[in-house]
Tab-separated table of C-alpha atoms and ligand atoms in Angstrom:
chain	number	residue	atom	x	y	z
A	1	ASP	CA	-32.928	-135.071	21.491
A	2	THR	CA	-30.680	-136.619	18.837
A	3	GLY	CA	-27.489	-134.801	19.822
A	4	LEU	CA	-27.393	-133.236	16.369
A	5	GLU	CA	-29.292	-130.056	17.207
A	6	LYS	CA	-26.422	-127.672	16.517
A	7	THR	CA	-25.684	-129.097	13.100
A	8	LYS	CA	-29.361	-129.130	12.294
A	9	ALA	CA	-29.888	-125.542	13.395
A	10	ASN	CA	-26.939	-124.423	11.295
A	11	LEU	CA	-27.824	-126.371	8.168
A	12	PHE	CA	-31.510	-125.721	8.396
A	13	SER	CA	-31.305	-121.993	8.945
A	14	LYS	CA	-28.838	-121.571	6.080
A	15	PHE	CA	-30.955	-123.770	3.871
A	16	THR	CA	-34.120	-121.812	4.701
A	17	LYS	CA	-32.311	-118.578	3.897
A	18	ALA	CA	-31.098	-119.971	0.577
A	19	ILE	CA	-34.601	-120.757	-0.639
A	20	ALA	CA	-36.393	-117.808	0.961
A	21	GLY	CA	-38.716	-116.064	-1.468
A	22	LYS	CA	-37.970	-118.583	-4.250
A	23	SER	CA	-40.457	-121.015	-5.706
A	24	THR	CA	-38.262	-122.899	-8.178
A	25	VAL	CA	-34.811	-124.352	-7.991
A	26	ASP	CA	-32.661	-122.263	-10.333
A	27	ASP	CA	-28.925	-121.666	-10.679
A	28	GLU	CA	-28.973	-119.087	-7.929
A	29	VAL	CA	-30.627	-121.470	-5.480
A	30	LEU	CA	-28.093	-124.147	-6.407
A	31	ASP	CA	-25.215	-121.719	-5.889
A	32	ASP	CA	-26.581	-120.825	-2.474
A	33	LEU	CA	-27.094	-124.474	-1.622
A	34	GLU	CA	-23.510	-125.182	-2.601
A	35	GLU	CA	-22.346	-122.542	-0.166
A	36	VAL	CA	-24.594	-123.924	2.576
A	37	LEU	CA	-23.088	-127.386	2.216
A	38	VAL	CA	-19.483	-126.228	1.993
A	39	THR	CA	-19.828	-124.000	5.049
A	40	SER	CA	-21.435	-126.908	6.940
A	41	ASP	CA	-18.236	-128.938	6.510
A	42	VAL	CA	-19.602	-131.369	3.949
A	43	GLY	CA	-16.418	-130.706	1.960
A	44	VAL	CA	-16.024	-129.312	-1.553
A	45	THR	CA	-15.777	-132.582	-3.499
A	46	THR	CA	-18.824	-134.122	-1.882
A	47	THR	CA	-20.776	-130.865	-2.150
A	48	LEU	CA	-20.090	-130.632	-5.891
A	49	LYS	CA	-21.197	-134.226	-6.304
A	50	ILE	CA	-24.493	-133.491	-4.535
A	51	ILE	CA	-25.083	-130.269	-6.495
A	52	ASP	CA	-24.301	-132.024	-9.753
A	53	ARG	CA	-26.851	-134.748	-9.066
A	54	ILE	CA	-29.510	-132.206	-8.144
A	55	GLN	CA	-28.693	-130.193	-11.259
A	56	THR	CA	-29.171	-133.289	-13.413
A	57	ARG	CA	-32.489	-133.902	-11.767
A	58	VAL	CA	-33.618	-130.303	-12.301
A	59	ALA	CA	-32.588	-130.492	-15.974
A	60	ARG	CA	-34.527	-133.732	-16.407
A	61	ASP	CA	-37.687	-132.624	-14.621
A	62	LYS	CA	-37.532	-129.063	-16.083
A	63	TYR	CA	-39.215	-127.690	-12.978
A	64	VAL	CA	-38.394	-128.488	-9.375
A	65	SER	CA	-40.025	-126.495	-6.631
A	66	THR	CA	-37.986	-125.307	-3.678
A	67	SER	CA	-40.383	-127.161	-1.383
A	68	GLU	CA	-39.315	-130.432	-3.041
A	69	LEU	CA	-35.645	-129.556	-2.646
A	70	ASN	CA	-35.591	-130.623	0.992
A	71	THR	CA	-36.652	-134.168	0.123
A	72	ILE	CA	-34.314	-134.365	-2.870
A	73	LEU	CA	-31.380	-133.215	-0.787
A	74	ARG	CA	-32.215	-135.775	1.879
A	75	ASP	CA	-32.331	-138.560	-0.710
A	76	GLU	CA	-29.046	-137.515	-2.286
A	77	ILE	CA	-27.217	-137.333	1.025
A	78	GLN	CA	-28.625	-140.626	2.222
A	79	HIS	CA	-27.495	-142.172	-1.051
A	80	LEU	CA	-23.906	-141.063	-0.344
A	81	LEU	CA	-23.794	-142.544	3.144
A	82	ALA	CA	-22.925	-146.191	3.640
A	83	GLU	CA	-25.684	-148.350	5.009
A	84	ASN	CA	-25.124	-150.068	8.355
A	85	ASN	CA	-26.796	-153.405	8.777
A	86	SER	CA	-27.195	-153.117	12.495
A	87	ASN	CA	-28.384	-149.893	13.989
A	88	ASP	CA	-28.974	-151.002	17.513
A	89	PHE	CA	-26.587	-152.774	19.829
A	90	GLN	CA	-28.977	-155.678	20.346
A	91	ASN	CA	-28.393	-156.682	16.696
A	92	PHE	CA	-24.708	-155.877	16.629
A	93	GLU	CA	-23.040	-157.886	13.852
A	94	TYR	CA	-20.090	-160.008	14.916
A	95	GLY	CA	-19.801	-162.060	11.728
A	96	ASN	CA	-19.485	-165.260	13.794
A	97	HIS	CA	-16.253	-164.145	15.381
A	98	LYS	CA	-15.759	-164.941	19.019
A	99	PRO	CA	-14.147	-163.009	20.414
A	100	TYR	CA	-14.909	-160.204	17.994
A	101	VAL	CA	-11.784	-158.056	18.074
A	102	ILE	CA	-11.906	-154.290	17.676
A	103	MET	CA	-8.628	-152.376	17.403
A	104	VAL	CA	-9.198	-148.698	18.094
A	105	VAL	CA	-6.982	-146.031	16.522
A	106	GLY	CA	-6.997	-142.228	16.504
A	107	VAL	CA	-5.029	-139.234	17.769
A	108	ASN	CA	-5.136	-138.082	21.385
A	109	GLY	CA	-8.020	-135.891	22.428
A	110	VAL	CA	-10.523	-137.035	19.815
A	111	GLY	CA	-12.501	-139.055	22.370
A	112	LYS	CA	-10.911	-142.451	21.804
A	113	THR	CA	-10.964	-143.572	25.444
A	114	THR	CA	-14.488	-142.304	25.991
A	115	THR	CA	-15.677	-144.091	22.855
A	116	ILE	CA	-14.071	-147.340	24.040
A	117	GLY	CA	-15.787	-146.982	27.427
A	118	LYS	CA	-19.176	-146.237	25.881
A	119	LEU	CA	-18.826	-149.065	23.388
A	120	ALA	CA	-17.921	-151.507	26.163
A	121	HIS	CA	-20.976	-150.356	28.081
A	122	GLN	CA	-23.374	-150.685	25.141
A	123	LEU	CA	-22.074	-154.107	24.140
A	124	LYS	CA	-22.253	-155.315	27.719
A	125	GLN	CA	-25.809	-154.016	28.042
A	126	ALA	CA	-26.635	-156.018	24.919
A	127	GLY	CA	-25.544	-159.165	26.763
A	128	ASN	CA	-21.892	-159.572	25.739
A	129	LYS	CA	-18.849	-160.393	27.815
A	130	VAL	CA	-16.423	-157.604	26.991
A	131	VAL	CA	-12.732	-157.136	27.762
A	132	LEU	CA	-10.616	-154.020	27.221
A	133	GLY	CA	-6.922	-154.000	26.360
A	134	ALA	CA	-4.987	-150.906	27.440
A	135	ALA	CA	-2.378	-151.001	24.680
A	136	ASP	CA	-1.833	-147.245	24.639
A	137	THR	CA	1.105	-147.703	26.976
A	138	PHE	CA	2.701	-144.459	25.859
A	139	ARG	CA	0.599	-142.212	28.075
A	140	ALA	CA	0.227	-143.145	31.745
A	141	ALA	CA	-3.115	-141.366	31.779
A	142	ALA	CA	-4.427	-143.524	28.948
A	143	VAL	CA	-4.056	-146.738	30.979
A	144	ASP	CA	-5.670	-145.087	34.022
A	145	GLN	CA	-8.549	-143.752	31.943
A	146	ILE	CA	-9.299	-147.133	30.404
A	147	GLN	CA	-9.161	-148.685	33.869
A	148	LEU	CA	-11.577	-146.046	35.124
A	149	TRP	CA	-14.019	-146.774	32.320
A	150	GLY	CA	-13.660	-150.503	32.943
A	151	ASP	CA	-14.616	-149.982	36.606
A	152	ARG	CA	-17.439	-147.638	35.704
A	153	VAL	CA	-19.111	-149.967	33.229
A	154	GLY	CA	-18.060	-153.221	34.918
A	155	VAL	CA	-15.796	-154.823	32.325
A	156	ARG	CA	-12.418	-156.469	32.715
A	157	VAL	CA	-9.303	-154.522	31.685
A	158	VAL	CA	-5.964	-156.022	30.698
A	159	ALA	CA	-3.084	-153.635	31.341
A	160	GLN	CA	0.643	-153.618	31.918
A	161	ALA	CA	2.969	-150.960	33.228
A	162	MET	CA	3.294	-147.734	31.284
A	163	GLY	CA	5.961	-147.948	28.617
A	164	SER	CA	5.546	-151.691	28.108
A	165	ASP	CA	5.170	-153.154	24.642
A	166	PRO	CA	1.686	-152.423	23.211
A	167	ALA	CA	1.817	-155.644	21.166
A	168	SER	CA	2.392	-157.593	24.349
A	169	VAL	CA	-0.699	-156.026	25.953
A	170	ALA	CA	-2.739	-156.877	22.847
A	171	TYR	CA	-1.435	-160.455	22.979
A	172	ASP	CA	-2.306	-160.833	26.676
A	173	THR	CA	-5.744	-159.370	26.092
A	174	LEU	CA	-6.632	-161.771	23.296
A	175	ARG	CA	-5.151	-164.813	25.039
A	176	SER	CA	-7.212	-164.143	28.133
A	177	ALA	CA	-10.309	-163.255	26.073
A	178	VAL	CA	-10.136	-166.686	24.469
A	179	ALA	CA	-9.519	-168.387	27.819
A	180	ASN	CA	-12.444	-166.524	29.429
A	181	GLN	CA	-14.713	-167.074	26.422
A	182	GLU	CA	-15.366	-163.380	26.082
A	183	ASP	CA	-17.472	-162.118	23.169
A	184	VAL	CA	-15.759	-158.844	22.369
A	185	ALA	CA	-12.207	-157.574	22.906
A	186	ILE	CA	-11.601	-153.856	22.412
A	187	ILE	CA	-7.942	-152.833	22.188
A	188	ASP	CA	-6.819	-149.232	22.610
A	189	THR	CA	-3.677	-148.107	20.762
A	190	ALA	CA	-1.367	-145.100	21.049
A	191	GLY	CA	-2.501	-142.066	19.095
A	192	ARG	CA	0.793	-140.737	17.901
A	193	LEU	CA	0.711	-139.319	14.411
A	194	HIS	CA	3.967	-137.386	14.226
A	195	ASN	CA	5.584	-140.113	12.176
A	196	LYS	CA	3.549	-142.133	9.716
A	197	VAL	CA	6.090	-144.909	9.242
A	198	GLY	CA	6.367	-145.296	13.017
A	199	LEU	CA	2.598	-145.462	13.355
A	200	MET	CA	2.317	-147.959	10.533
A	201	ASN	CA	4.998	-150.191	12.025
A	202	GLU	CA	3.465	-150.102	15.476
A	203	LEU	CA	-0.034	-150.944	14.227
A	204	THR	CA	1.294	-153.667	11.936
A	205	LYS	CA	3.153	-155.238	14.844
A	206	ILE	CA	0.068	-155.177	17.082
A	207	LYS	CA	-2.021	-156.719	14.304
A	208	SER	CA	0.427	-159.510	13.586
A	209	VAL	CA	0.627	-160.403	17.270
A	210	MET	CA	-3.194	-160.478	17.423
A	211	GLN	CA	-3.248	-162.846	14.467
A	212	LYS	CA	-1.014	-165.279	16.306
A	213	VAL	CA	-3.793	-165.677	18.852
A	214	ILE	CA	-6.815	-165.269	16.568
A	215	PRO	CA	-6.328	-165.607	12.803
A	216	GLY	CA	-8.280	-162.846	11.071
A	217	ALA	CA	-8.104	-160.466	14.044
A	218	PRO	CA	-8.662	-157.567	14.344
A	219	HIS	CA	-12.087	-157.861	12.748
A	220	GLU	CA	-12.743	-154.181	13.102
A	221	ILE	CA	-10.152	-151.420	12.847
A	222	LEU	CA	-12.019	-148.476	14.233
A	223	LEU	CA	-10.748	-144.951	13.629
A	224	VAL	CA	-12.079	-142.376	16.080
A	225	LEU	CA	-12.389	-138.814	14.759
A	226	ASP	CA	-13.582	-135.624	16.433
A	227	ALA	CA	-16.364	-134.191	14.257
A	228	SER	CA	-15.961	-130.758	15.813
A	229	THR	CA	-12.558	-130.413	14.131
A	230	GLY	CA	-14.239	-130.461	10.720
A	231	GLN	CA	-11.657	-130.623	7.949
A	232	ASN	CA	-8.905	-131.740	10.372
A	233	ALA	CA	-10.860	-134.930	10.877
A	234	ILE	CA	-10.659	-135.506	7.121
A	235	GLU	CA	-6.896	-135.036	7.194
A	236	GLN	CA	-6.540	-137.508	10.082
A	237	CYS	CA	-8.687	-139.977	8.207
A	238	LYS	CA	-6.330	-139.700	5.257
A	239	GLN	CA	-3.266	-140.327	7.436
A	240	PHE	CA	-4.688	-143.302	9.295
A	241	THR	CA	-6.155	-144.999	6.233
A	242	GLU	CA	-2.706	-144.783	4.668
A	243	ALA	CA	-1.176	-146.398	7.749
A	244	THR	CA	-3.641	-149.235	8.333
A	245	ALA	CA	-6.770	-150.888	6.920
A	246	VAL	CA	-9.404	-148.860	8.764
A	247	ASN	CA	-12.839	-150.400	8.150
A	248	ALA	CA	-15.069	-148.478	10.548
A	249	LEU	CA	-15.305	-144.893	11.769
A	250	ALA	CA	-16.554	-143.339	14.976
A	251	LEU	CA	-17.323	-139.621	14.831
A	252	THR	CA	-17.398	-138.028	18.267
A	253	LYS	CA	-18.600	-134.773	19.830
A	254	LEU	CA	-21.428	-134.282	17.351
A	255	ASP	CA	-23.491	-132.871	20.213
A	256	GLY	CA	-21.233	-129.864	20.637
A	257	THR	CA	-20.685	-128.882	17.041
A	258	ALA	CA	-22.419	-127.400	14.009
A	259	LYS	CA	-19.904	-129.217	11.795
A	260	GLY	CA	-21.832	-132.485	11.598
A	261	GLY	CA	-21.782	-132.197	7.811
A	262	VAL	CA	-18.300	-133.685	8.025
A	263	VAL	CA	-19.945	-137.089	8.532
A	264	ILE	CA	-21.277	-136.868	4.975
A	265	GLY	CA	-17.990	-135.742	3.431
A	266	ILE	CA	-15.866	-138.359	5.219
A	267	SER	CA	-18.212	-141.187	4.441
A	268	ASP	CA	-18.292	-140.245	0.755
A	269	GLN	CA	-14.615	-139.478	0.374
A	270	PHE	CA	-13.179	-142.546	2.088
A	271	LYS	CA	-15.929	-145.091	1.418
A	272	ILE	CA	-15.574	-146.329	4.976
A	273	PRO	CA	-18.812	-146.653	6.914
A	274	VAL	CA	-19.411	-144.345	9.839
A	275	LYS	CA	-20.374	-147.020	12.331
A	276	TYR	CA	-20.736	-145.079	15.586
A	277	ILE	CA	-21.486	-141.506	16.553
A	278	GLY	CA	-20.717	-139.887	19.884
A	279	VAL	CA	-23.316	-137.415	21.068
A	280	GLY	CA	-22.263	-136.647	24.634
A	281	GLU	CA	-19.930	-137.555	27.470
A	282	SER	CA	-21.937	-140.157	29.355
A	283	MET	CA	-21.803	-143.920	28.812
A	284	ASN	CA	-25.123	-143.949	26.959
A	285	ASP	CA	-24.115	-141.267	24.473
A	286	LEU	CA	-22.915	-143.573	21.720
A	287	GLN	CA	-25.164	-144.641	18.859
A	288	LEU	CA	-24.770	-147.067	16.024
A	289	PHE	CA	-24.985	-144.807	12.997
A	290	ASP	CA	-28.245	-144.991	11.103
A	291	ARG	CA	-28.020	-143.001	7.877
A	292	LYS	CA	-31.756	-142.498	7.552
A	293	ALA	CA	-32.147	-141.315	11.133
A	294	PHE	CA	-29.127	-139.062	10.656
A	295	VAL	CA	-30.419	-137.396	7.509
A	296	ASP	CA	-33.932	-137.153	8.911
A	297	SER	CA	-32.687	-135.471	12.056
A	298	LEU	CA	-30.840	-132.867	9.973
A	299	PHE	CA	-33.556	-132.040	7.473
A	300	LYS	CA	-36.858	-132.577	9.229
B	1	LIG	P1	-8.714	-139.417	23.961
B	1	LIG	O1	-7.514	-138.615	24.324
B	1	LIG	O2	-8.892	-139.516	22.498
B	1	LIG	O3	-8.756	-140.746	24.616
B	1	LIG	O4	-9.964	-138.561	24.430
B	1	LIG	P2	-10.960	-138.754	25.659
B	1	LIG	O5	-11.772	-139.966	25.479
B	1	LIG	O6	-10.216	-138.601	26.927
B	1	LIG	O7	-11.928	-137.510	25.417
B	1	LIG	C1	-11.490	-136.173	25.415
B	1	LIG	C2	-12.625	-135.282	25.913
B	1	LIG	O8	-13.703	-135.318	24.991
B	1	LIG	C3	-13.210	-135.744	27.236
B	1	LIG	O9	-13.490	-134.615	28.028
B	1	LIG	C4	-14.509	-136.449	26.838
B	1	LIG	O10	-15.485	-136.404	27.847
B	1	LIG	C5	-14.918	-135.649	25.643
B	1	LIG	N1	-15.771	-136.404	24.703
B	1	LIG	C6	-15.533	-137.604	24.117
B	1	LIG	N2	-16.546	-137.969	23.302
B	1	LIG	C7	-17.474	-136.980	23.382
B	1	LIG	C8	-18.771	-136.748	22.762
B	1	LIG	O11	-19.285	-137.527	21.942
B	1	LIG	N3	-19.402	-135.592	23.096
B	1	LIG	C9	-18.862	-134.686	23.969
B	1	LIG	N4	-19.560	-133.577	24.228
B	1	LIG	N5	-17.666	-134.863	24.545
B	1	LIG	C10	-16.980	-135.986	24.272
């Protein structure tokens, strides 16, 4: 069980239909394949790029059988996805930063809190001392939820009263992480997107306060996106990358959706590695993204 069954079923059945009764890859098969990819939320630009590469290959080799198409498609998609160096939490890469600071951004409802909780759990299981900073002080529920996850997975949470300054929570979190010699600090932030300048200013302020404690922090700016929203996730990615220097993505709720193709489109379009995928609601349902495993699970 990879958590990607729905996407696989969707892609695979459409793909099988597209090549049914055909022995060679011709223009009609490529047209059908294009439709399969677009309707699986890969996105038009990325789909055209994939089709174009396959077309070039067909032109070069003169004859490509439909039975080879599966492998070719797998190769092409894998080629578009960024490689992650570490694909299990035991070899998580911290780049010699201690504490390694992760600032988590994303709109409400995408699974930001859950992802933070799962990540804390996985990193703790891998032997790290982890601290959480509840800097989404805008929603009372956000602080409570982080606290709940902290209790559940047994990690320390730094919080202040609702409505307090998020930058001050981030500052407290990093100061105490240094004092306690913690390995990883994960800081939640408010997910308001109604005003890009406001968002940009808030994130910039949090970052500059972090840098007062730890130059170079945050080491990871992690944008959480809900894969089941398909093209909306792409739009959010656009907004957040314009507001701050996102360098890692988490795509959640892949277990409940057939729109997993969005992982391919986002990764290609924004050139930001998908680092984590969420495949369920429990604390173990977070994986470090492995492009080969991902493509294999969709096309095998
Ligand atoms: P936030 O508002 O972004 O902090 O979102 P939450 O973390 O509270 O998550 C919103 C809902 O999505 C909750 O019911 C979570 O259990 C659920 N959720 C989060 N990640 C996943 C996932 O990977 N798979 C599934 N099936 N549900 C998820």
